[in-house]
Amino acid sequence: FFNAVFSSAFLPNGEAQRQKDNVFRESLAELRLSATLDHPDIQIPAKYHNEAPWLPAQRHLALLPAHKSPTGKLTCIMSCVFMIFKLLFVGASGLTILEGRTDDSSVPGADDLLPVLIYVIIHANPPNLLSTIDFIDNFTPRGITGQDQYMLMQFRGAVEFIKSMLHRVVR
């Protein structure tokens, strides 16, 4: 269904929306030059630096344009967030994913996720990111709950934080 109506549904405001996405993407490209692991707004804990730049998570965001359904795009975002959690676990525990052991002190949480997610979004810089979020919001069933809802909220929060970073840079 969405393949047939994708263009109209994804960019309902046409050129104005495309322009907004392009300006955001260009701004992210500039921010990327200064967005280091210890950037004052990001501040990723040192125990996670060995996993940087979290390329497997960035690859999930690179797949966003290939999907024409909101569910497909949402799956890319959730896969990105889940991959970051897996990589944070490796960084926190010093274990390989295959060993799979953990203790409470090595389980990453939201405070660990958000700075890395911000970094990953900036460095992946997926096209039409703002339109993608609107598309998911407008066409995904409202029944998203639990882990899926948590991951989407973290992603939205990271994008909003990036917008505030860009706003401070422009001022």
XYZ file of N, CA and C in Angstrom:
513
model
N 0.815 -1.198 0.000
C 0.000 0.000 0.000
C 0.859 1.262 0.000
N 1.829 1.322 0.890
C 2.624 2.548 1.013
C 3.528 2.790 -0.188
N 3.890 1.743 -0.935
C 4.691 1.972 -2.133
C 3.953 2.862 -3.123
N 2.635 2.687 -3.232
C 1.840 3.445 -4.197
C 1.657 4.906 -3.781
N 1.551 5.174 -2.510
C 1.262 6.531 -2.037
C 2.428 7.151 -1.268
N 3.581 6.531 -1.345
C 4.706 6.939 -0.507
C 5.053 8.423 -0.644
N 5.245 8.903 -1.855
C 5.682 10.292 -2.040
C 4.724 11.284 -1.408
N 3.434 11.076 -1.609
C 2.442 11.997 -1.040
C 2.368 11.876 0.468
N 2.482 10.665 0.977
C 2.375 10.450 2.419
C 3.643 10.875 3.151
N 4.799 10.643 2.528
C 6.067 10.927 3.200
C 6.364 12.425 3.215
N 6.077 13.105 2.124
C 6.330 14.541 2.030
C 5.031 15.271 1.682
N 4.072 15.299 2.609
C 2.778 15.912 2.284
C 2.869 17.408 1.989
N 3.896 18.065 2.488
C 4.073 19.504 2.234
C 5.078 19.761 1.120
N 5.413 18.713 0.389
C 6.245 18.826 -0.807
C 7.586 19.480 -0.596
N 7.848 20.475 -1.428
C 9.163 21.114 -1.479
C 9.549 21.791 -0.165
N 8.594 22.374 0.538
C 8.898 23.028 1.814
C 9.441 22.025 2.821
N 8.841 20.861 2.856
C 9.295 19.820 3.785
C 10.655 19.276 3.363
N 10.844 19.091 2.069
C 12.139 18.613 1.558
C 13.241 19.619 1.912
N 12.928 20.904 1.783
C 13.892 21.960 2.109
C 14.267 21.927 3.590
N 13.277 21.742 4.452
C 13.526 21.662 5.895
C 14.452 20.489 6.210
N 14.198 19.346 5.578
C 15.066 18.180 5.762
C 16.486 18.461 5.281
N 16.603 19.118 4.146
C 17.928 19.410 3.589
C 18.720 20.362 4.482
N 18.061 21.377 5.001
C 18.734 22.318 5.910
C 19.197 21.585 7.176
N 18.326 20.725 7.714
C 18.694 19.959 8.909
C 19.888 19.052 8.610
N 19.860 18.388 7.464
C 20.947 17.471 7.111
C 22.260 18.225 6.917
N 22.214 19.377 6.267
C 23.419 20.183 6.087
C 23.960 20.663 7.436
N 23.069 21.030 8.334
C 23.483 21.456 9.676
C 24.134 20.310 10.435
N 23.572 19.101 10.286
C 24.181 17.934 10.932
C 25.568 17.657 10.366
N 25.729 17.843 9.066
C 27.042 17.621 8.449
C 28.085 18.569 9.042
N 27.689 19.800 9.305
C 28.598 20.755 9.939
C 28.865 20.382 11.394
N 27.813 19.990 12.104
C 27.954 19.598 13.507
C 28.832 18.361 13.638
N 28.759 17.502 12.670
C 29.546 16.258 12.686
C 31.043 16.542 12.836
N 31.496 17.645 12.285
C 32.920 17.984 12.343
C 33.405 18.220 13.772
N 32.508 18.681 14.634
C 32.905 18.958 16.021
C 32.312 17.970 17.026
N 31.476 17.066 16.564
C 30.804 16.121 17.473
C 31.720 14.948 17.793
N 32.574 15.158 18.766
C 33.512 14.131 19.201
C 32.924 13.379 20.399
N 33.601 12.348 20.819
C 33.132 11.551 21.956
C 33.058 12.365 23.243
N 33.917 13.361 23.359
C 33.922 14.181 24.572
C 33.376 15.588 24.323
N 32.604 15.751 23.271
C 31.940 17.037 22.991
C 31.179 17.454 24.251
N 31.228 18.719 24.651
C 30.604 19.139 25.914
C 29.097 18.850 26.002
N 28.409 18.804 24.883
C 26.974 18.502 24.915
C 26.682 17.004 24.886
N 27.656 16.212 24.466
C 27.413 14.769 24.312
C 28.017 13.991 25.476
N 29.290 14.149 25.726
C 30.002 13.546 26.857
C 29.720 12.054 27.043
N 30.215 11.277 26.129
C 30.070 9.819 26.214
C 31.099 9.292 27.210
N 30.648 8.501 28.193
C 31.594 7.962 29.189
C 32.744 7.184 28.532
N 33.918 7.317 29.082
C 35.129 6.713 28.517
C 35.021 5.201 28.355
N 34.269 4.542 29.232
C 34.191 3.080 29.131
C 33.540 2.619 27.832
N 32.879 3.531 27.113
C 32.230 3.177 25.842
C 33.024 3.611 24.617
N 34.115 4.302 24.801
C 34.861 4.852 23.667
C 35.413 3.784 22.734
N 35.726 2.605 23.245
C 36.292 1.557 22.384
C 35.318 1.075 21.326
N 34.031 1.239 21.556
C 33.028 0.777 20.584
C 32.737 1.836 19.520
N 33.211 3.071 19.720
C 32.954 4.154 18.761
C 33.599 3.816 17.418
N 32.982 4.244 16.329
C 31.830 5.126 16.170
C 30.497 4.385 16.012
N 30.394 3.195 16.524
C 29.129 2.454 16.515
C 28.582 2.285 15.094
N 29.477 1.862 14.192
C 29.103 1.710 12.781
C 27.931 0.760 12.548
N 27.829 -0.360 13.273
C 26.650 -1.215 13.043
C 25.332 -0.472 13.287
N 25.300 0.404 14.286
C 24.087 1.189 14.549
C 23.867 2.217 13.444
N 24.946 2.837 12.987
C 24.826 3.808 11.899
C 24.300 3.144 10.627
N 24.687 1.910 10.396
C 24.215 1.196 9.189
C 22.705 1.006 9.205
N 22.129 0.795 10.384
C 20.669 0.660 10.462
C 19.986 1.962 10.041
N 20.542 3.095 10.428
C 19.963 4.375 10.026
C 20.179 4.639 8.538
N 21.259 4.119 7.991
C 21.510 4.283 6.553
C 20.453 3.560 5.714
N 19.782 2.593 6.303
C 18.745 1.840 5.579
C 17.392 2.545 5.562
N 17.226 3.623 6.322
C 15.933 4.311 6.387
C 15.354 4.659 5.014
N 16.128 5.237 4.083
C 15.544 5.614 2.788
C 15.048 4.426 1.959
N 15.551 3.244 2.225
C 15.146 2.065 1.446
C 13.737 1.594 1.801
N 13.247 1.973 2.955
C 11.926 1.523 3.410
C 10.861 2.538 3.047
N 9.738 2.022 2.564
C 8.634 2.884 2.139
C 7.446 2.831 3.085
N 7.510 1.996 4.092
C 6.406 1.908 5.053
C 6.866 2.485 6.389
N 5.923 3.013 7.164
C 6.313 3.522 8.484
C 6.842 2.413 9.378
N 6.299 1.227 9.230
C 6.766 0.103 10.044
C 8.201 -0.262 9.687
N 8.539 -0.236 8.406
C 9.912 -0.515 7.982
C 10.886 0.511 8.518
N 10.495 1.780 8.472
C 11.353 2.842 8.991
C 11.499 2.732 10.512
N 10.393 2.403 11.181
C 10.425 2.222 12.628
C 11.342 1.059 12.999
N 11.310 0.006 12.210
C 12.182 -1.149 12.454
C 13.652 -0.749 12.355
N 14.002 0.096 11.392
C 15.391 0.581 11.278
C 15.807 1.334 12.532
N 14.925 2.202 13.009
C 15.231 2.987 14.206
C 15.380 2.078 15.423
N 14.462 1.151 15.590
C 14.540 0.236 16.737
C 15.780 -0.641 16.645
N 16.138 -1.071 15.445
C 17.349 -1.885 15.273
C 18.597 -1.081 15.624
N 18.610 0.196 15.262
C 19.731 1.072 15.612
C 19.871 1.171 17.126
N 18.767 1.463 17.808
C 18.806 1.632 19.267
C 19.199 0.313 19.942
N 18.634 -0.785 19.476
C 18.963 -2.088 20.052
C 20.446 -2.406 19.847
N 20.979 -2.095 18.669
C 22.399 -2.349 18.399
C 23.274 -1.509 19.326
N 22.883 -0.271 19.566
C 23.655 0.567 20.499
C 23.662 -0.075 21.881
N 22.499 -0.548 22.336
C 22.462 -1.210 23.643
C 23.398 -2.407 23.675
N 23.414 -3.198 22.625
C 24.315 -4.356 22.582
C 25.769 -3.911 22.653
N 26.104 -2.872 21.910
C 27.490 -2.390 21.911
C 27.863 -1.726 23.233
N 26.906 -1.050 23.860
C 27.168 -0.475 25.183
C 27.416 -1.572 26.214
N 26.674 -2.642 26.117
C 26.872 -3.764 27.024
C 28.297 -4.297 26.891
N 28.759 -4.413 25.644
C 30.121 -4.890 25.411
C 31.121 -3.908 26.029
N 30.903 -2.612 25.813
C 31.816 -1.612 26.364
C 31.820 -1.581 27.876
N 30.652 -1.757 28.483
C 30.539 -1.690 29.939
C 31.129 -2.912 30.616
N 30.966 -4.049 29.974
C 31.364 -5.290 30.635
C 32.749 -5.764 30.236
N 33.214 -5.287 29.089
C 34.486 -5.795 28.596
C 34.360 -7.193 28.032
N 33.145 -7.697 27.917
C 32.910 -9.038 27.389
C 32.582 -8.965 25.905
N 32.641 -10.101 25.271
C 32.128 -10.166 23.912
C 30.647 -10.491 24.007
N 29.906 -10.167 22.986
C 28.470 -10.452 22.973
C 28.230 -11.951 23.123
N 29.124 -12.759 22.585
C 28.936 -14.208 22.641
C 29.036 -14.753 24.060
N 29.825 -14.108 24.916
C 29.956 -14.586 26.291
C 28.670 -14.385 27.065
N 27.975 -13.284 26.783
C 26.648 -13.055 27.321
C 26.493 -12.979 28.818
N 27.562 -12.863 29.574
C 27.437 -12.739 31.021
C 27.272 -11.283 31.395
N 26.629 -11.036 32.502
C 26.458 -9.656 32.949
C 26.306 -9.624 34.465
N 26.477 -8.458 35.009
C 26.088 -8.192 36.386
C 25.419 -6.823 36.372
N 24.778 -6.455 37.451
C 23.997 -5.223 37.460
C 24.826 -3.982 37.145
N 26.102 -3.997 37.482
C 26.927 -2.809 37.262
C 27.294 -2.629 35.790
N 27.120 -3.652 34.973
C 27.519 -3.540 33.577
C 26.327 -3.396 32.632
N 25.138 -3.237 33.169
C 23.961 -3.089 32.320
C 23.755 -1.608 32.018
N 23.891 -1.227 30.743
C 23.708 0.183 30.396
C 22.242 0.597 30.502
N 22.027 1.872 30.793
C 20.674 2.405 30.903
C 20.494 3.611 29.996
N 19.401 4.328 30.199
C 19.062 5.475 29.356
C 20.140 6.552 29.391
N 20.767 6.759 30.554
C 21.817 7.774 30.646
C 23.039 7.400 29.822
N 23.218 6.123 29.585
C 24.314 5.663 28.731
C 23.906 5.713 27.258
N 22.653 5.376 26.995
C 22.157 5.299 25.621
C 22.093 6.656 24.937
N 21.504 7.638 25.586
C 21.193 8.907 24.918
C 22.408 9.597 24.305
N 23.525 9.763 25.010
C 24.658 10.431 24.362
C 25.193 9.662 23.148
N 25.198 8.349 23.239
C 25.680 7.554 22.107
C 24.703 7.646 20.940
N 23.416 7.608 21.229
C 22.402 7.728 20.180
C 22.522 9.085 19.483
N 22.738 10.137 20.244
C 22.941 11.467 19.662
C 24.149 11.441 18.723
N 25.238 10.885 19.191
C 26.459 10.783 18.388
C 26.201 9.993 17.107
N 25.523 8.866 17.229
C 25.252 8.001 16.069
C 24.379 8.723 15.042
N 23.347 9.403 15.494
C 22.466 10.127 14.571
C 23.246 11.220 13.846
N 24.052 11.971 14.583
C 24.843 13.040 13.963
C 25.780 12.465 12.904
N 26.460 11.383 13.244
C 27.450 10.828 12.318
C 26.827 10.014 11.189
N 25.677 9.426 11.403
C 24.990 8.704 10.318
C 24.335 9.702 9.374
N 23.788 10.768 9.931
C 23.152 11.848 9.173
C 22.225 11.321 8.075
N 21.213 10.546 8.458
C 20.328 9.983 7.428
C 19.508 11.070 6.733
N 19.266 10.899 5.439
C 18.469 11.897 4.719
C 17.013 11.894 5.200
N 16.378 13.046 5.088
C 14.946 13.190 5.400
C 14.584 12.722 6.801
N 15.454 12.972 7.762
C 15.231 12.472 9.119
C 13.975 13.070 9.756
N 13.776 14.364 9.602
C 12.601 14.999 10.209
C 11.316 14.471 9.569
N 11.310 14.303 8.259
C 10.137 13.747 7.568
C 9.909 12.297 7.958
N 10.984 11.568 8.199
C 10.853 10.172 8.622
C 10.124 10.085 9.960
N 10.510 10.927 10.893
C 9.853 10.920 12.205
C 8.381 11.303 12.071
N 8.096 12.334 11.270
C 6.695 12.726 11.035
C 5.908 11.591 10.391
N 6.513 10.931 9.427
C 5.876 9.819 8.718
C 5.520 8.690 9.693
N 6.454 8.353 10.547
C 6.207 7.309 11.551
C 5.088 7.752 12.491
N 5.155 8.998 12.946
C 4.126 9.512 13.867
C 2.740 9.509 13.233
N 2.668 9.865 11.959
C 1.368 9.985 11.296
C 0.769 8.659 10.841
N 1.609 7.655 10.568
C 1.086 6.440 9.947
C 1.362 5.146 10.700
N 1.961 5.230 11.865
C 2.169 4.029 12.671
C 0.999 3.901 13.635
N 0.478 2.693 13.775
C -0.630 2.515 14.723
C -0.248 3.002 16.122
N -1.193 3.559 16.815
C -0.955 4.127 18.144
C -0.690 3.067 19.210
N -0.754 1.839 18.846
C -0.592 0.768 19.813
C 0.838 0.412 20.156
N 1.795 1.262 19.826
C 3.188 0.966 20.159
C 3.345 1.046 21.676
N 3.870 -0.008 22.256
C 4.042 -0.055 23.705
C 5.382 -0.685 24.053
N 5.662 -0.673 25.312
C 6.823 -1.382 25.845
C 8.145 -0.934 25.250
N 8.945 -1.915 24.896
C 10.300 -1.681 24.420
C 10.304 -0.851 23.131
N 9.372 -1.121 22.223
C 9.313 -0.363 20.972
C 9.038 1.113 21.249
N 8.111 1.376 22.136
C 7.778 2.753 22.488
C 8.982 3.435 23.149
N 9.664 2.722 24.030
C 10.841 3.261 24.710
C 11.916 3.655 23.686
N 12.196 2.760 22.739
C 13.240 3.031 21.744
C 12.867 4.218 20.864
N 11.599 4.293 20.450
C 11.168 5.418 19.623
C 11.248 6.730 20.410
N 10.856 6.701 21.668
C 10.930 7.918 22.496
C 12.389 8.358 22.696
N 13.289 7.417 22.887
C 14.708 7.757 23.015
C 15.222 8.390 21.726
N 14.809 7.835 20.594
C 15.237 8.359 19.304
C 14.707 9.776 19.102
N 13.428 9.963 19.362
C 12.841 11.311 19.241
C 13.561 12.298 20.161
N 13.812 11.858 21.392
C 14.519 12.714 22.346
C 15.900 13.094 21.852
N 16.596 12.150 21.243
C 17.934 12.433 20.710
C 17.858 13.459 19.580
N 16.858 13.314 18.697
C 16.707 14.272 17.596
C 16.368 15.660 18.141
N 15.497 15.727 19.141
C 15.166 17.027 19.737
C 16.387 17.652 20.408
N 17.207 16.833 21.049
C 18.426 17.351 21.668
C 19.372 17.898 20.603
N 19.485 17.186 19.493
C 20.332 17.653 18.388
C 19.814 18.992 17.857
N 18.495 19.119 17.745
C 17.924 20.402 17.306
C 18.329 21.521 18.260
N 18.312 21.243 19.563
C 18.705 22.281 20.527
C 20.198 22.589 20.406
N 21.014 21.580 20.118
C 22.444 21.821 19.891
C 22.619 22.744 18.683
N 21.896 22.459 17.626
C 22.008 23.264 16.401
C 21.514 24.683 16.642
N 20.463 24.812 17.417
C 19.914 26.134 17.731
C 20.932 26.982 18.488
N 21.653 26.361 19.425
C 22.675 27.084 20.183
C 23.853 27.490 19.287
N 24.160 26.653 18.310
C 25.277 26.947 17.399
C 24.910 28.127 16.502
N 23.661 28.179 16.054
C 23.202 29.250 15.155
C 23.183 30.586 15.862
N 22.857 30.603 17.144
C 22.766 31.864 17.907
C 24.063 32.502 18.026
